[in-house]
Amino acid sequence: MKKIGFLFVLIVWTCTVASAQFRKDPIINIQNEDKKPLNFGYYLGFNQYDFQFEYENDIGQDILVDKTFGFNVGVLGELRFNEFLDLRFEPGLLYTARTLGFPGFASEADALREVRSTYIRFPLLLKVSTRRFNNMKPFIIGGVYTALNLGSKEDSLTDNSGGEFRMTSNVYGYELGFGIDLYTEFFKFTPSIRGVFALTDELVRDNDPNSPWTGNIAAMRTRGIFINFTFE
């Protein structure tokens, strides 16, 4: 509830700031903000991670994913090429949790696996902006990332037969999103929405090739959505 309340306050504040830009004679804030070749800041946000599964055989029963909200925090460095184009490096820490429900089991202890992940992410992104309108500047953003999953359990000798769900430590993928820069009196505030898509198979299969948990999985890849709030 605290996260939802905090998110609601930020959205209301964002809408208030944005609506102020349509006044007849708005005050233009921090006019030289986008003239610096290098820029730095930090971000906070929320995430919801999912899995996309591909199967060896279509048996009509998919693995279910119960998603929760996680959080992300990080810093950014920005290299500005011109008024419309920036290169951004946004390393950060992300925590998320998912519960997998495997079909065909009578026991809840066998059917459910909780996957808690802490990622250290290294996105390299290209930001393409419109021309600034008063104190607003919409943009789209996209690029690639690599991530280290600290909770992967990749090297564990115990697999699902012992209650341990394992994933690979290294993940590679791409990220796409959009947002809007809002220029306040003292800093630039940027809400954005991002979609993240892993390209690598993240599943470490059980020791038994016919495992009822992983035997029918051809690939498992992360899909997720971020809501980030950046301060520069």
Coordinates of C-alpha atoms in Angstrom, one line a residue:
M1 CA 0.0 0.0 0.0
K2 CA 2.9 2.4 0.7
K3 CA 4.2 1.9 -2.8
I4 CA 0.8 2.5 -4.4
G5 CA 0.4 5.7 -2.3
F6 CA 3.8 7.0 -3.2
L7 CA 3.1 6.2 -6.9
F8 CA -0.2 8.0 -6.7
V9 CA 1.4 11.1 -5.2
L10 CA 4.0 11.2 -7.9
I11 CA 1.5 10.8 -10.7
V12 CA -0.7 13.7 -9.2
W13 CA 2.4 15.9 -8.9
T14 CA 3.4 15.1 -12.5
C15 CA 0.0 16.0 -13.8
T16 CA 0.0 19.2 -11.9
V17 CA 3.4 20.2 -13.3
A18 CA 2.5 19.2 -16.8
S19 CA -0.8 21.2 -16.8
A20 CA 1.1 24.3 -15.7
Q21 CA 2.9 24.3 -19.0
F22 CA -0.2 25.2 -20.9
R23 CA -0.7 28.6 -19.1
K24 CA -0.6 31.6 -21.4
D25 CA 2.8 32.8 -20.3
P26 CA 4.6 30.0 -18.4
I27 CA 7.9 30.7 -16.7
I28 CA 10.7 28.8 -18.5
N29 CA 12.7 26.9 -15.9
I30 CA 16.4 26.0 -16.0
Q31 CA 16.9 27.1 -19.6
N32 CA 20.5 25.9 -19.9
E33 CA 19.8 22.4 -18.6
D34 CA 20.1 20.7 -22.0
K35 CA 23.2 22.7 -23.1
K36 CA 25.6 20.7 -21.0
P37 CA 27.4 17.9 -22.9
L38 CA 27.5 15.7 -19.8
N39 CA 24.7 15.2 -17.4
F40 CA 24.2 13.0 -14.3
G41 CA 21.3 12.0 -12.1
Y42 CA 19.5 9.1 -10.4
Y43 CA 16.3 7.2 -10.6
L44 CA 13.8 5.3 -8.5
G45 CA 10.9 3.2 -9.7
F46 CA 8.8 0.1 -9.7
N47 CA 8.8 -3.0 -11.9
Q48 CA 6.7 -6.1 -12.6
Y49 CA 8.5 -9.0 -14.1
D50 CA 7.1 -12.0 -16.0
F51 CA 8.4 -15.0 -17.9
Q52 CA 7.8 -16.0 -21.5
F53 CA 8.0 -19.8 -21.9
E54 CA 8.6 -21.8 -25.1
Y55 CA 7.8 -25.6 -24.9
E56 CA 9.2 -28.6 -26.5
N57 CA 5.7 -30.2 -26.9
D58 CA 2.3 -28.6 -26.7
I59 CA 0.6 -30.5 -23.9
G60 CA -2.1 -27.8 -23.3
Q61 CA -1.0 -26.9 -19.8
D62 CA 1.2 -23.8 -19.5
I63 CA 3.3 -22.8 -16.5
L64 CA 1.5 -20.0 -14.6
V65 CA 3.3 -17.0 -13.4
D66 CA 2.1 -15.0 -10.4
K67 CA 3.7 -11.5 -10.7
T68 CA 4.3 -9.0 -7.9
F69 CA 5.6 -5.4 -7.8
G70 CA 9.4 -4.9 -7.2
F71 CA 11.5 -1.9 -7.0
N72 CA 14.5 -0.5 -8.9
V73 CA 17.0 2.2 -8.1
G74 CA 20.1 3.5 -10.0
V75 CA 22.2 6.3 -11.4
L76 CA 22.6 7.7 -14.9
G77 CA 25.3 9.3 -17.0
E78 CA 24.2 11.1 -20.2
L79 CA 26.3 12.2 -23.2
R80 CA 24.4 14.8 -25.2
F81 CA 25.0 14.8 -28.9
N82 CA 22.6 17.6 -29.8
E83 CA 19.2 19.0 -28.8
F84 CA 17.4 15.8 -29.8
L85 CA 19.8 12.9 -29.3
D86 CA 21.4 11.6 -26.0
L87 CA 23.4 8.4 -25.1
R88 CA 22.6 7.2 -21.6
F89 CA 24.2 4.7 -19.3
E90 CA 21.8 3.7 -16.5
P91 CA 23.4 1.1 -14.1
G92 CA 21.0 0.1 -11.3
L93 CA 19.8 -2.5 -8.8
L94 CA 16.5 -4.2 -9.3
Y95 CA 14.6 -6.6 -7.0
T96 CA 11.6 -8.7 -8.1
A97 CA 9.7 -11.8 -7.1
R98 CA 7.6 -14.3 -9.1
T99 CA 5.8 -17.5 -8.2
L100 CA 5.7 -20.3 -10.8
G101 CA 2.8 -22.8 -10.8
F102 CA 3.7 -26.0 -12.6
P103 CA 0.8 -28.2 -13.9
G104 CA 0.4 -31.9 -13.1
F105 CA 1.3 -31.9 -9.4
A106 CA -1.0 -32.9 -6.6
S107 CA 1.1 -31.3 -3.9
E108 CA 1.5 -27.6 -3.5
A109 CA 5.1 -28.0 -2.4
D110 CA 5.9 -29.6 -5.8
A111 CA 3.7 -27.4 -7.9
L112 CA 4.9 -24.0 -6.7
R113 CA 8.3 -22.4 -6.9
E114 CA 9.1 -18.9 -5.6
V115 CA 11.7 -17.1 -7.7
R116 CA 13.3 -14.1 -6.0
S117 CA 15.7 -12.2 -8.1
T118 CA 18.1 -9.3 -7.5
Y119 CA 19.6 -8.0 -10.7
I120 CA 22.4 -5.6 -11.2
R121 CA 21.6 -4.0 -14.6
F122 CA 23.8 -2.2 -17.1
P123 CA 21.6 -0.6 -19.8
L124 CA 23.1 1.5 -22.7
L125 CA 20.3 3.5 -24.2
L126 CA 19.7 6.0 -27.0
K127 CA 17.2 8.8 -26.1
V128 CA 15.5 10.6 -28.9
S129 CA 13.6 13.8 -27.8
T130 CA 11.3 16.3 -29.5
R131 CA 11.9 20.0 -29.3
R132 CA 11.3 21.5 -25.9
F133 CA 7.8 22.9 -25.4
N134 CA 7.8 25.4 -22.5
N135 CA 8.9 23.2 -19.6
M136 CA 8.1 19.8 -21.2
K137 CA 10.0 17.6 -23.6
P138 CA 8.6 14.1 -24.7
F139 CA 11.0 11.4 -25.8
I140 CA 11.4 7.8 -26.8
I141 CA 14.2 5.6 -25.5
G142 CA 15.7 2.2 -26.4
G143 CA 18.8 0.1 -26.3
V144 CA 20.4 -3.0 -25.0
Y145 CA 21.3 -4.2 -21.5
T146 CA 23.2 -6.9 -19.7
A147 CA 22.3 -8.0 -16.1
L148 CA 23.7 -10.1 -13.4
N149 CA 21.2 -12.1 -11.4
L150 CA 22.5 -12.4 -7.9
G151 CA 19.7 -14.8 -6.9
S152 CA 20.1 -17.1 -9.8
K153 CA 21.3 -20.2 -7.9
E154 CA 23.0 -21.3 -11.1
D155 CA 25.8 -23.2 -9.3
S156 CA 23.5 -25.0 -6.8
L157 CA 23.8 -28.8 -6.9
T158 CA 20.1 -29.0 -5.8
D159 CA 17.5 -28.8 -8.5
N160 CA 13.7 -28.8 -8.5
S161 CA 13.5 -32.4 -7.1
G162 CA 15.0 -30.8 -3.9
G163 CA 12.8 -27.6 -4.1
E164 CA 15.4 -25.4 -5.9
F165 CA 14.6 -23.5 -9.1
R166 CA 17.7 -22.4 -10.9
M167 CA 18.4 -19.7 -13.4
T168 CA 21.4 -18.4 -15.3
S169 CA 23.5 -15.6 -13.7
N170 CA 24.0 -13.5 -16.9
V171 CA 21.1 -12.1 -18.9
Y172 CA 21.2 -10.1 -22.1
G173 CA 18.3 -8.2 -23.7
Y174 CA 16.8 -5.0 -25.0
E175 CA 14.7 -2.2 -23.5
L176 CA 12.2 0.2 -25.1
G177 CA 10.2 3.0 -23.6
F178 CA 8.9 6.5 -23.6
G179 CA 8.6 9.4 -21.2
I180 CA 8.6 13.2 -20.7
D181 CA 11.1 15.6 -19.3
L182 CA 9.5 18.1 -16.9
Y183 CA 11.6 21.1 -16.1
T184 CA 11.0 22.4 -12.6
E185 CA 12.5 25.4 -11.0
F186 CA 15.5 23.5 -9.5
F187 CA 15.8 20.2 -11.4
K188 CA 14.5 18.1 -14.2
F189 CA 12.0 15.4 -13.3
T190 CA 11.3 12.6 -15.8
P191 CA 8.6 9.9 -15.5
S192 CA 9.0 7.1 -18.0
I193 CA 7.6 3.7 -18.8
R194 CA 10.0 1.0 -20.1
G195 CA 9.5 -2.5 -21.5
V196 CA 12.4 -5.0 -21.0
F197 CA 12.8 -8.2 -23.0
A198 CA 15.5 -10.8 -22.4
L199 CA 17.1 -12.4 -25.4
T200 CA 18.9 -15.3 -23.6
D201 CA 17.4 -18.5 -22.2
E202 CA 17.6 -18.0 -18.4
L203 CA 16.6 -21.6 -17.4
V204 CA 19.1 -24.0 -15.7
R205 CA 17.5 -27.4 -16.3
D206 CA 17.2 -30.1 -13.8
N207 CA 19.7 -32.9 -13.7
D208 CA 17.0 -35.3 -15.0
P209 CA 16.3 -34.6 -18.7
N210 CA 12.8 -35.9 -18.2
S211 CA 12.1 -33.6 -15.2
P212 CA 8.4 -32.8 -14.7
W213 CA 9.5 -29.2 -14.0
T214 CA 11.9 -28.4 -16.8
G215 CA 11.9 -31.3 -19.2
N216 CA 9.3 -29.7 -21.5
I217 CA 10.7 -26.2 -21.4
A218 CA 12.5 -25.2 -24.6
A219 CA 13.3 -21.6 -23.4
M220 CA 12.4 -19.3 -20.6
R221 CA 13.0 -15.5 -21.0
T222 CA 12.2 -12.5 -18.8
R223 CA 9.6 -9.9 -19.9
G224 CA 9.0 -6.9 -17.7
I225 CA 7.7 -3.4 -17.3
F226 CA 9.3 -0.5 -15.4
I227 CA 7.9 2.8 -14.2
N228 CA 10.9 5.0 -13.5
F229 CA 11.1 8.5 -12.0
T230 CA 14.4 10.2 -12.8
F231 CA 15.9 13.3 -11.2
E232 CA 18.6 15.3 -12.9

